[in-house]
PDB file of C-alpha atoms in Angstrom:
ATOM      1  CA  GLY A   1     -10.085  14.363  -1.479  1.00  0.00           C
ATOM      2  CA  ALA A   2      -9.066  16.337   1.239  1.00  0.00           C
ATOM      3  CA  VAL A   3      -5.140  17.372   1.365  1.00  0.00           C
ATOM      4  CA  VAL A   4      -3.439  17.613   4.841  1.00  0.00           C
ATOM      5  CA  SER A   5       0.309  18.357   4.661  1.00  0.00           C
ATOM      6  CA  GLN A   6       3.084  18.132   7.881  1.00  0.00           C
ATOM      7  CA  HIS A   7       6.433  19.764   8.037  1.00  0.00           C
ATOM      8  CA  PRO A   8       8.728  18.731   8.238  1.00  0.00           C
ATOM      9  CA  SER A   9       8.831  15.004   6.957  1.00  0.00           C
ATOM     10  CA  ARG A  10      11.935  14.269   9.059  1.00  0.00           C
ATOM     11  CA  VAL A  11      13.498  15.702  11.645  1.00  0.00           C
ATOM     12  CA  ILE A  12      16.919  14.558  13.578  1.00  0.00           C
ATOM     13  CA  CYS A  13      17.699  16.420  16.358  1.00  0.00           C
ATOM     14  CA  LYS A  14      20.077  16.265  19.682  1.00  0.00           C
ATOM     15  CA  SER A  15      18.489  15.124  23.100  1.00  0.00           C
ATOM     16  CA  GLY A  16      17.429  18.242  25.142  1.00  0.00           C
ATOM     17  CA  THR A  17      16.189  20.175  22.236  1.00  0.00           C
ATOM     18  CA  SER A  18      12.624  21.161  21.345  1.00  0.00           C
ATOM     19  CA  VAL A  19      11.017  20.047  17.998  1.00  0.00           C
ATOM     20  CA  LYS A  20       7.653  21.850  16.359  1.00  0.00           C
ATOM     21  CA  ILE A  21       5.771  19.700  13.836  1.00  0.00           C
ATOM     22  CA  GLU A  22       3.219  21.571  11.685  1.00  0.00           C
ATOM     23  CA  CYS A  23       0.018  20.337  10.153  1.00  0.00           C
ATOM     24  CA  ARG A  24      -2.016  22.055   7.742  1.00  0.00           C
ATOM     25  CA  SER A  25      -5.197  21.200   6.079  1.00  0.00           C
ATOM     26  CA  LEU A  26      -4.855  22.785   2.383  1.00  0.00           C
ATOM     27  CA  ASP A  27      -7.961  22.727   0.885  1.00  0.00           C
ATOM     28  CA  PHE A  28     -10.387  22.492   3.887  1.00  0.00           C
ATOM     29  CA  GLN A  29     -10.948  24.167   6.851  1.00  0.00           C
ATOM     30  CA  ALA A  30     -10.813  21.505   9.625  1.00  0.00           C
ATOM     31  CA  THR A  31     -12.914  21.481  12.822  1.00  0.00           C
ATOM     32  CA  THR A  32     -11.009  18.675  14.740  1.00  0.00           C
ATOM     33  CA  MET A  33      -7.180  17.466  14.108  1.00  0.00           C
ATOM     34  CA  PHE A  34      -5.662  14.590  15.776  1.00  0.00           C
ATOM     35  CA  TRP A  35      -2.402  13.849  16.411  1.00  0.00           C
ATOM     36  CA  TYR A  36      -0.880  10.025  16.651  1.00  0.00           C
ATOM     37  CA  ARG A  37       2.229   8.341  17.055  1.00  0.00           C
ATOM     38  CA  GLN A  38       3.508   5.011  15.719  1.00  0.00           C
ATOM     39  CA  PHE A  39       6.077   2.767  16.723  1.00  0.00           C
ATOM     40  CA  PRO A  40       7.432   0.439  13.991  1.00  0.00           C
ATOM     41  CA  LYS A  41       5.268  -2.343  13.532  1.00  0.00           C
ATOM     42  CA  LYS A  42       2.687  -1.187  15.846  1.00  0.00           C
ATOM     43  CA  SER A  43      -0.643   0.501  15.269  1.00  0.00           C
ATOM     44  CA  LEU A  44      -1.652   3.861  15.555  1.00  0.00           C
ATOM     45  CA  MET A  45      -1.886   5.536  19.219  1.00  0.00           C
ATOM     46  CA  LEU A  46      -3.986   8.348  19.488  1.00  0.00           C
ATOM     47  CA  MET A  47      -1.979  11.375  21.570  1.00  0.00           C
ATOM     48  CA  ALA A  48      -4.211  14.200  21.582  1.00  0.00           C
ATOM     49  CA  THR A  49      -7.600  15.692  19.954  1.00  0.00           C
ATOM     50  CA  SER A  50      -7.141  19.386  19.106  1.00  0.00           C
ATOM     51  CA  ASN A  51     -10.166  21.702  18.260  1.00  0.00           C
ATOM     52  CA  GLU A  52      -9.409  25.197  16.808  1.00  0.00           C
ATOM     53  CA  GLY A  53      -9.381  27.787  19.261  1.00  0.00           C
ATOM     54  CA  SER A  54      -9.482  25.434  22.544  1.00  0.00           C
ATOM     55  CA  LYS A  55      -7.292  23.759  24.592  1.00  0.00           C
ATOM     56  CA  ALA A  56      -6.281  19.978  23.424  1.00  0.00           C
ATOM     57  CA  THR A  57      -7.712  17.131  24.822  1.00  0.00           C
ATOM     58  CA  TYR A  58      -4.900  14.508  25.456  1.00  0.00           C
ATOM     59  CA  GLU A  59      -5.313  10.997  25.774  1.00  0.00           C
ATOM     60  CA  GLN A  60      -4.329   8.927  29.006  1.00  0.00           C
ATOM     61  CA  GLY A  61      -0.863   8.639  29.586  1.00  0.00           C
ATOM     62  CA  VAL A  62       0.367  11.540  27.201  1.00  0.00           C
ATOM     63  CA  GLU A  63       1.933  14.586  29.275  1.00  0.00           C
ATOM     64  CA  LYS A  64       0.550  17.549  28.077  1.00  0.00           C
ATOM     65  CA  ASP A  65       3.509  19.625  29.376  1.00  0.00           C
ATOM     66  CA  LYS A  66       5.850  17.565  26.908  1.00  0.00           C
ATOM     67  CA  PHE A  67       3.846  17.184  23.864  1.00  0.00           C
ATOM     68  CA  LEU A  68       2.312  20.821  23.412  1.00  0.00           C
ATOM     69  CA  ILE A  69      -0.343  21.158  20.792  1.00  0.00           C
ATOM     70  CA  ASN A  70      -1.722  24.524  19.234  1.00  0.00           C
ATOM     71  CA  HIS A  71      -4.669  24.874  16.878  1.00  0.00           C
ATOM     72  CA  ALA A  72      -4.517  28.605  16.295  1.00  0.00           C
ATOM     73  CA  SER A  73      -6.432  28.295  13.061  1.00  0.00           C
ATOM     74  CA  LEU A  74      -9.170  26.331  11.051  1.00  0.00           C
ATOM     75  CA  THR A  75      -6.170  25.105   8.695  1.00  0.00           C
ATOM     76  CA  LEU A  76      -3.088  24.666  11.157  1.00  0.00           C
ATOM     77  CA  SER A  77      -2.367  22.703  14.125  1.00  0.00           C
ATOM     78  CA  THR A  78       1.030  22.456  15.713  1.00  0.00           C
ATOM     79  CA  LEU A  79       2.917  19.983  17.747  1.00  0.00           C
ATOM     80  CA  THR A  80       5.678  20.675  19.669  1.00  0.00           C
ATOM     81  CA  VAL A  81       7.715  17.743  21.388  1.00  0.00           C
ATOM     82  CA  THR A  82       9.710  19.741  24.201  1.00  0.00           C
ATOM     83  CA  SER A  83      12.813  18.325  26.006  1.00  0.00           C
ATOM     84  CA  ALA A  84      12.842  15.737  23.520  1.00  0.00           C
ATOM     85  CA  HIS A  85      14.841  12.420  24.405  1.00  0.00           C
ATOM     86  CA  PRO A  86      15.451   9.165  22.496  1.00  0.00           C
ATOM     87  CA  GLU A  87      12.606   7.540  23.627  1.00  0.00           C
ATOM     88  CA  ASP A  88      10.473  10.204  21.839  1.00  0.00           C
ATOM     89  CA  SER A  89      11.878   8.927  18.466  1.00  0.00           C
ATOM     90  CA  SER A  90       8.792   7.740  16.620  1.00  0.00           C
ATOM     91  CA  PHE A  91       6.584   8.573  13.598  1.00  0.00           C
ATOM     92  CA  TYR A  92       4.098  11.314  14.188  1.00  0.00           C
ATOM     93  CA  ILE A  93       1.050  11.505  11.946  1.00  0.00           C
ATOM     94  CA  CYS A  94      -1.727  14.270  12.013  1.00  0.00           C
ATOM     95  CA  SER A  95      -5.193  13.897  10.925  1.00  0.00           C
ATOM     96  CA  ALA A  96      -7.811  16.373  10.206  1.00  0.00           C
ATOM     97  CA  ILE A  97     -11.752  15.999   9.848  1.00  0.00           C
ATOM     98  CA  GLU A  98     -13.440  18.886   7.618  1.00  0.00           C
ATOM     99  CA  PHE A  99     -15.425  21.233   9.356  1.00  0.00           C
ATOM    100  CA  GLY A 100     -19.186  20.629   8.877  1.00  0.00           C
ATOM    101  CA  SER A 101     -18.280  16.642   8.439  1.00  0.00           C
ATOM    102  CA  TYR A 102     -17.971  14.860  11.204  1.00  0.00           C
ATOM    103  CA  ASN A 103     -16.822  11.735   9.721  1.00  0.00           C
ATOM    104  CA  GLU A 104     -14.092  11.055   7.404  1.00  0.00           C
ATOM    105  CA  GLN A 105     -10.627  11.659   8.729  1.00  0.00           C
ATOM    106  CA  PHE A 106      -7.830  12.533   6.149  1.00  0.00           C
ATOM    107  CA  PHE A 107      -4.149  12.023   7.206  1.00  0.00           C
ATOM    108  CA  GLY A 108      -1.068  13.863   6.624  1.00  0.00           C
ATOM    109  CA  PRO A 109       1.865  12.248   5.217  1.00  0.00           C
ATOM    110  CA  GLY A 110       3.650  11.772   8.947  1.00  0.00           C
ATOM    111  CA  THR A 111       6.908  13.493  10.519  1.00  0.00           C
ATOM    112  CA  ARG A 112       9.844  10.995  11.390  1.00  0.00           C
ATOM    113  CA  LEU A 113      11.484  12.145  14.556  1.00  0.00           C
ATOM    114  CA  THR A 114      14.803  10.919  15.643  1.00  0.00           C
ATOM    115  CA  VAL A 115      16.363  12.134  18.814  1.00  0.00           C
ATOM    116  CA  LEU A 116      20.157  11.460  19.239  1.00  0.00           C
TER     117      LEU A 116
ATOM    118  CA  GLN B   1     -13.221   0.694  27.040  1.00  0.00           C
ATOM    119  CA  LYS B   2     -14.367   0.415  23.369  1.00  0.00           C
ATOM    120  CA  GLU B   3     -12.350  -1.869  21.196  1.00  0.00           C
ATOM    121  CA  VAL B   4     -11.972  -2.844  17.668  1.00  0.00           C
ATOM    122  CA  GLU B   5     -10.526  -6.107  16.857  1.00  0.00           C
ATOM    123  CA  GLN B   6      -8.742  -7.354  13.460  1.00  0.00           C
ATOM    124  CA  ASN B   7      -8.247 -10.894  12.187  1.00  0.00           C
ATOM    125  CA  SER B   8      -4.593 -11.207  13.091  1.00  0.00           C
ATOM    126  CA  GLY B   9      -2.067 -11.305   9.999  1.00  0.00           C
ATOM    127  CA  PRO B  10      -0.132 -11.503   8.462  1.00  0.00           C
ATOM    128  CA  LEU B  11      -2.411 -12.552   5.438  1.00  0.00           C
ATOM    129  CA  SER B  12      -0.947 -14.187   2.193  1.00  0.00           C
ATOM    130  CA  VAL B  13      -3.118 -14.183  -0.748  1.00  0.00           C
ATOM    131  CA  PRO B  14      -1.836 -15.129  -4.494  1.00  0.00           C
ATOM    132  CA  GLU B  15      -2.197 -12.455  -6.949  1.00  0.00           C
ATOM    133  CA  GLY B  16      -5.774 -12.211  -8.617  1.00  0.00           C
ATOM    134  CA  ALA B  17      -7.244 -13.772  -5.789  1.00  0.00           C
ATOM    135  CA  ILE B  18     -10.093 -12.191  -3.109  1.00  0.00           C
ATOM    136  CA  ALA B  19      -8.621 -11.002   0.461  1.00  0.00           C
ATOM    137  CA  SER B  20     -10.841 -10.836   2.854  1.00  0.00           C
ATOM    138  CA  LEU B  21     -10.237  -8.662   6.079  1.00  0.00           C
ATOM    139  CA  ASN B  22     -12.509  -8.653   9.110  1.00  0.00           C
ATOM    140  CA  CYS B  23     -13.207  -6.547  11.639  1.00  0.00           C
ATOM    141  CA  THR B  24     -15.486  -6.545  14.873  1.00  0.00           C
ATOM    142  CA  TYR B  25     -16.263  -3.826  17.442  1.00  0.00           C
ATOM    143  CA  SER B  26     -17.367  -3.501  21.106  1.00  0.00           C
ATOM    144  CA  ASP B  27     -19.402  -0.236  20.921  1.00  0.00           C
ATOM    145  CA  ARG B  28     -22.858  -1.220  19.876  1.00  0.00           C
ATOM    146  CA  VAL B  29     -23.868   2.515  19.008  1.00  0.00           C
ATOM    147  CA  SER B  30     -20.875   2.892  16.456  1.00  0.00           C
ATOM    148  CA  GLN B  31     -22.526   4.488  13.528  1.00  0.00           C
ATOM    149  CA  SER B  32     -19.372   5.157  11.171  1.00  0.00           C
ATOM    150  CA  PHE B  33     -16.758   2.609   9.776  1.00  0.00           C
ATOM    151  CA  PHE B  34     -13.688   2.962   7.700  1.00  0.00           C
ATOM    152  CA  TRP B  35     -10.927   1.253   6.278  1.00  0.00           C
ATOM    153  CA  TYR B  36      -7.506   2.752   5.592  1.00  0.00           C
ATOM    154  CA  ARG B  37      -4.391   1.286   3.912  1.00  0.00           C
ATOM    155  CA  GLN B  38      -1.225   2.043   5.193  1.00  0.00           C
ATOM    156  CA  TYR B  39       2.225   0.916   3.465  1.00  0.00           C
ATOM    157  CA  SER B  40       5.323   0.504   5.377  1.00  0.00           C
ATOM    158  CA  GLY B  41       6.716   3.772   6.374  1.00  0.00           C
ATOM    159  CA  LYS B  42       3.470   5.953   5.339  1.00  0.00           C
ATOM    160  CA  SER B  43       0.711   7.332   6.727  1.00  0.00           C
ATOM    161  CA  PRO B  44      -2.750   5.560   6.746  1.00  0.00           C
ATOM    162  CA  GLU B  45      -5.182   6.490   3.561  1.00  0.00           C
ATOM    163  CA  LEU B  46      -8.760   6.202   3.477  1.00  0.00           C
ATOM    164  CA  ILE B  47      -9.696   3.714   1.018  1.00  0.00           C
ATOM    165  CA  MET B  48     -13.456   3.216   2.089  1.00  0.00           C
ATOM    166  CA  SER B  49     -16.076   4.339   4.558  1.00  0.00           C
ATOM    167  CA  ILE B  50     -19.560   2.511   5.385  1.00  0.00           C
ATOM    168  CA  TYR B  51     -22.356   3.751   7.187  1.00  0.00           C
ATOM    169  CA  SER B  52     -25.397   1.422   6.591  1.00  0.00           C
ATOM    170  CA  ASN B  53     -25.857  -2.334   6.817  1.00  0.00           C
ATOM    171  CA  GLY B  54     -25.340  -4.021   3.912  1.00  0.00           C
ATOM    172  CA  ASP B  55     -22.283  -3.671   1.069  1.00  0.00           C
ATOM    173  CA  LYS B  56     -20.744  -0.935  -0.372  1.00  0.00           C
ATOM    174  CA  GLU B  57     -18.692  -1.486  -3.544  1.00  0.00           C
ATOM    175  CA  ASP B  58     -15.668   1.010  -5.164  1.00  0.00           C
ATOM    176  CA  GLY B  59     -13.883  -0.825  -7.751  1.00  0.00           C
ATOM    177  CA  ARG B  60     -12.222  -3.782  -6.682  1.00  0.00           C
ATOM    178  CA  PHE B  61     -12.854  -2.991  -2.743  1.00  0.00           C
ATOM    179  CA  THR B  62     -16.359  -3.748  -1.285  1.00  0.00           C
ATOM    180  CA  ALA B  63     -17.241  -2.883   2.584  1.00  0.00           C
ATOM    181  CA  GLN B  64     -19.605  -5.200   4.139  1.00  0.00           C
ATOM    182  CA  LEU B  65     -21.250  -3.740   7.214  1.00  0.00           C
ATOM    183  CA  ASN B  66     -23.458  -5.903  10.187  1.00  0.00           C
ATOM    184  CA  LYS B  67     -24.322  -3.714  12.926  1.00  0.00           C
ATOM    185  CA  ALA B  68     -26.830  -6.650  14.411  1.00  0.00           C
ATOM    186  CA  SER B  69     -23.062  -8.593  14.395  1.00  0.00           C
ATOM    187  CA  GLN B  70     -21.214  -5.697  15.031  1.00  0.00           C
ATOM    188  CA  TYR B  71     -19.115  -6.477  12.197  1.00  0.00           C
ATOM    189  CA  VAL B  72     -17.237  -5.051   9.321  1.00  0.00           C
ATOM    190  CA  SER B  73     -15.331  -6.419   6.398  1.00  0.00           C
ATOM    191  CA  LEU B  74     -13.429  -5.450   3.656  1.00  0.00           C
ATOM    192  CA  LEU B  75     -12.887  -7.535   0.428  1.00  0.00           C
ATOM    193  CA  ILE B  76     -10.080  -6.910  -2.212  1.00  0.00           C
ATOM    194  CA  ARG B  77     -10.771  -8.700  -5.655  1.00  0.00           C
ATOM    195  CA  ASP B  78      -8.270  -9.472  -8.123  1.00  0.00           C
ATOM    196  CA  SER B  79      -5.754  -8.811  -5.373  1.00  0.00           C
ATOM    197  CA  GLN B  80      -2.460  -7.105  -6.721  1.00  0.00           C
ATOM    198  CA  PRO B  81       0.855  -6.794  -5.129  1.00  0.00           C
ATOM    199  CA  SER B  82       0.379  -3.399  -4.790  1.00  0.00           C
ATOM    200  CA  ASP B  83      -2.247  -4.064  -2.696  1.00  0.00           C
ATOM    201  CA  SER B  84       0.420  -5.539   0.303  1.00  0.00           C
ATOM    202  CA  ALA B  85      -0.081  -3.168   3.009  1.00  0.00           C
ATOM    203  CA  THR B  86      -1.340  -3.142   6.448  1.00  0.00           C
ATOM    204  CA  TYR B  87      -5.286  -2.542   6.717  1.00  0.00           C
ATOM    205  CA  LEU B  88      -6.534  -0.484   9.408  1.00  0.00           C
ATOM    206  CA  CYS B  89     -10.480  -0.596  10.539  1.00  0.00           C
ATOM    207  CA  ALA B  90     -11.521   2.320  12.117  1.00  0.00           C
ATOM    208  CA  VAL B  91     -14.860   2.881  14.224  1.00  0.00           C
ATOM    209  CA  LYS B  92     -16.354   6.031  15.192  1.00  0.00           C
ATOM    210  CA  GLY B  93     -19.431   6.514  17.404  1.00  0.00           C
ATOM    211  CA  ASN B  94     -22.532   8.675  16.736  1.00  0.00           C
ATOM    212  CA  TYR B  95     -21.270  11.475  19.394  1.00  0.00           C
ATOM    213  CA  GLY B  96     -17.884  13.046  20.093  1.00  0.00           C
ATOM    214  CA  GLN B  97     -14.930  12.956  17.440  1.00  0.00           C
ATOM    215  CA  ASN B  98     -12.788  10.139  18.502  1.00  0.00           C
ATOM    216  CA  PHE B  99     -12.331   7.407  16.229  1.00  0.00           C
ATOM    217  CA  VAL B 100     -10.923   3.899  17.567  1.00  0.00           C
ATOM    218  CA  PHE B 101      -8.779   2.164  15.283  1.00  0.00           C
ATOM    219  CA  GLY B 102      -7.819  -1.543  14.922  1.00  0.00           C
ATOM    220  CA  PRO B 103      -4.590  -3.007  15.493  1.00  0.00           C
ATOM    221  CA  GLY B 104      -4.499  -3.578  11.291  1.00  0.00           C
ATOM    222  CA  THR B 105      -3.946  -6.658   9.340  1.00  0.00           C
ATOM    223  CA  ARG B 106      -0.818  -6.869   7.075  1.00  0.00           C
ATOM    224  CA  LEU B 107      -1.829  -8.374   3.793  1.00  0.00           C
ATOM    225  CA  SER B 108       0.764  -9.787   1.404  1.00  0.00           C
ATOM    226  CA  VAL B 109      -0.209 -10.519  -2.312  1.00  0.00           C
ATOM    227  CA  LEU B 110       2.056 -13.022  -3.844  1.00  0.00           C
ATOM    228  CA  PRO B 111       2.952 -12.301  -7.408  1.00  0.00           C
TER     229      PRO B 111
END
C-alpha cells in the first residue's frame, strides 16, 4: 500500500516559537494532501486541503496566517504552526491521495505537538 | 452541510463474536465509502473501501453499502482483542477531493 511519512513524530516547543511539520508520500506522487488535527478522544478535524503548486484551501475557522501550508512538490507538503501557543497542542495528521486516483486517502503516522 | 453519522459507542463484544458498525450519510450523491481503523494515539489506517451497492468481503471484514438508504456498515467476524480501536467511516462525493469523516465508533473486544 501507499506509504506516507511525517516528521517529526513528536515535538515540544516553547510558546511563541514556530514549528514545521513535513508530510511525504514515499512511494507515490500525491496530487492532494490533507492536514487534520485531532484532540484527545475527538474525531479528525480537517484543517486544509493542499494541492501541489497552488495555495491551500483552508476550512472555515482555520487561520491561514497561523497554519502555513506549502505543497512544493508531488511528494512533499509542509505545515508550519507559527507563534505556537498551548492551545495549539494537538495531534496533527496529514494524508495523501495518489496522483491519478481520486479515492483512497492514506494517512501519515501523525505529529504530536506540545506547546509549553 | 454534508454529514456522516455513526452509531454511538463504545461498542463492546466478546471475543469471537461479530461486531457490527453502522454509518449513515446525508449527501445522496456520495460515491465512495471508506472504513478506517484508528488505534489510540495512532493515525487512521484504511481497512476497507466500497463503491457499489452490496457486500464486499476482505478476510474477517465485510463492508455493506446501500445507497438508496444512504447506509454503509462494517462487519467484523471472529472479533479479536486486537480489533479494539475506533472505527471511522468516511464518505466522498463524485466531485472534488474532500472527504467527510464520521465521529467514529469505539469498539472494545473483550477476551
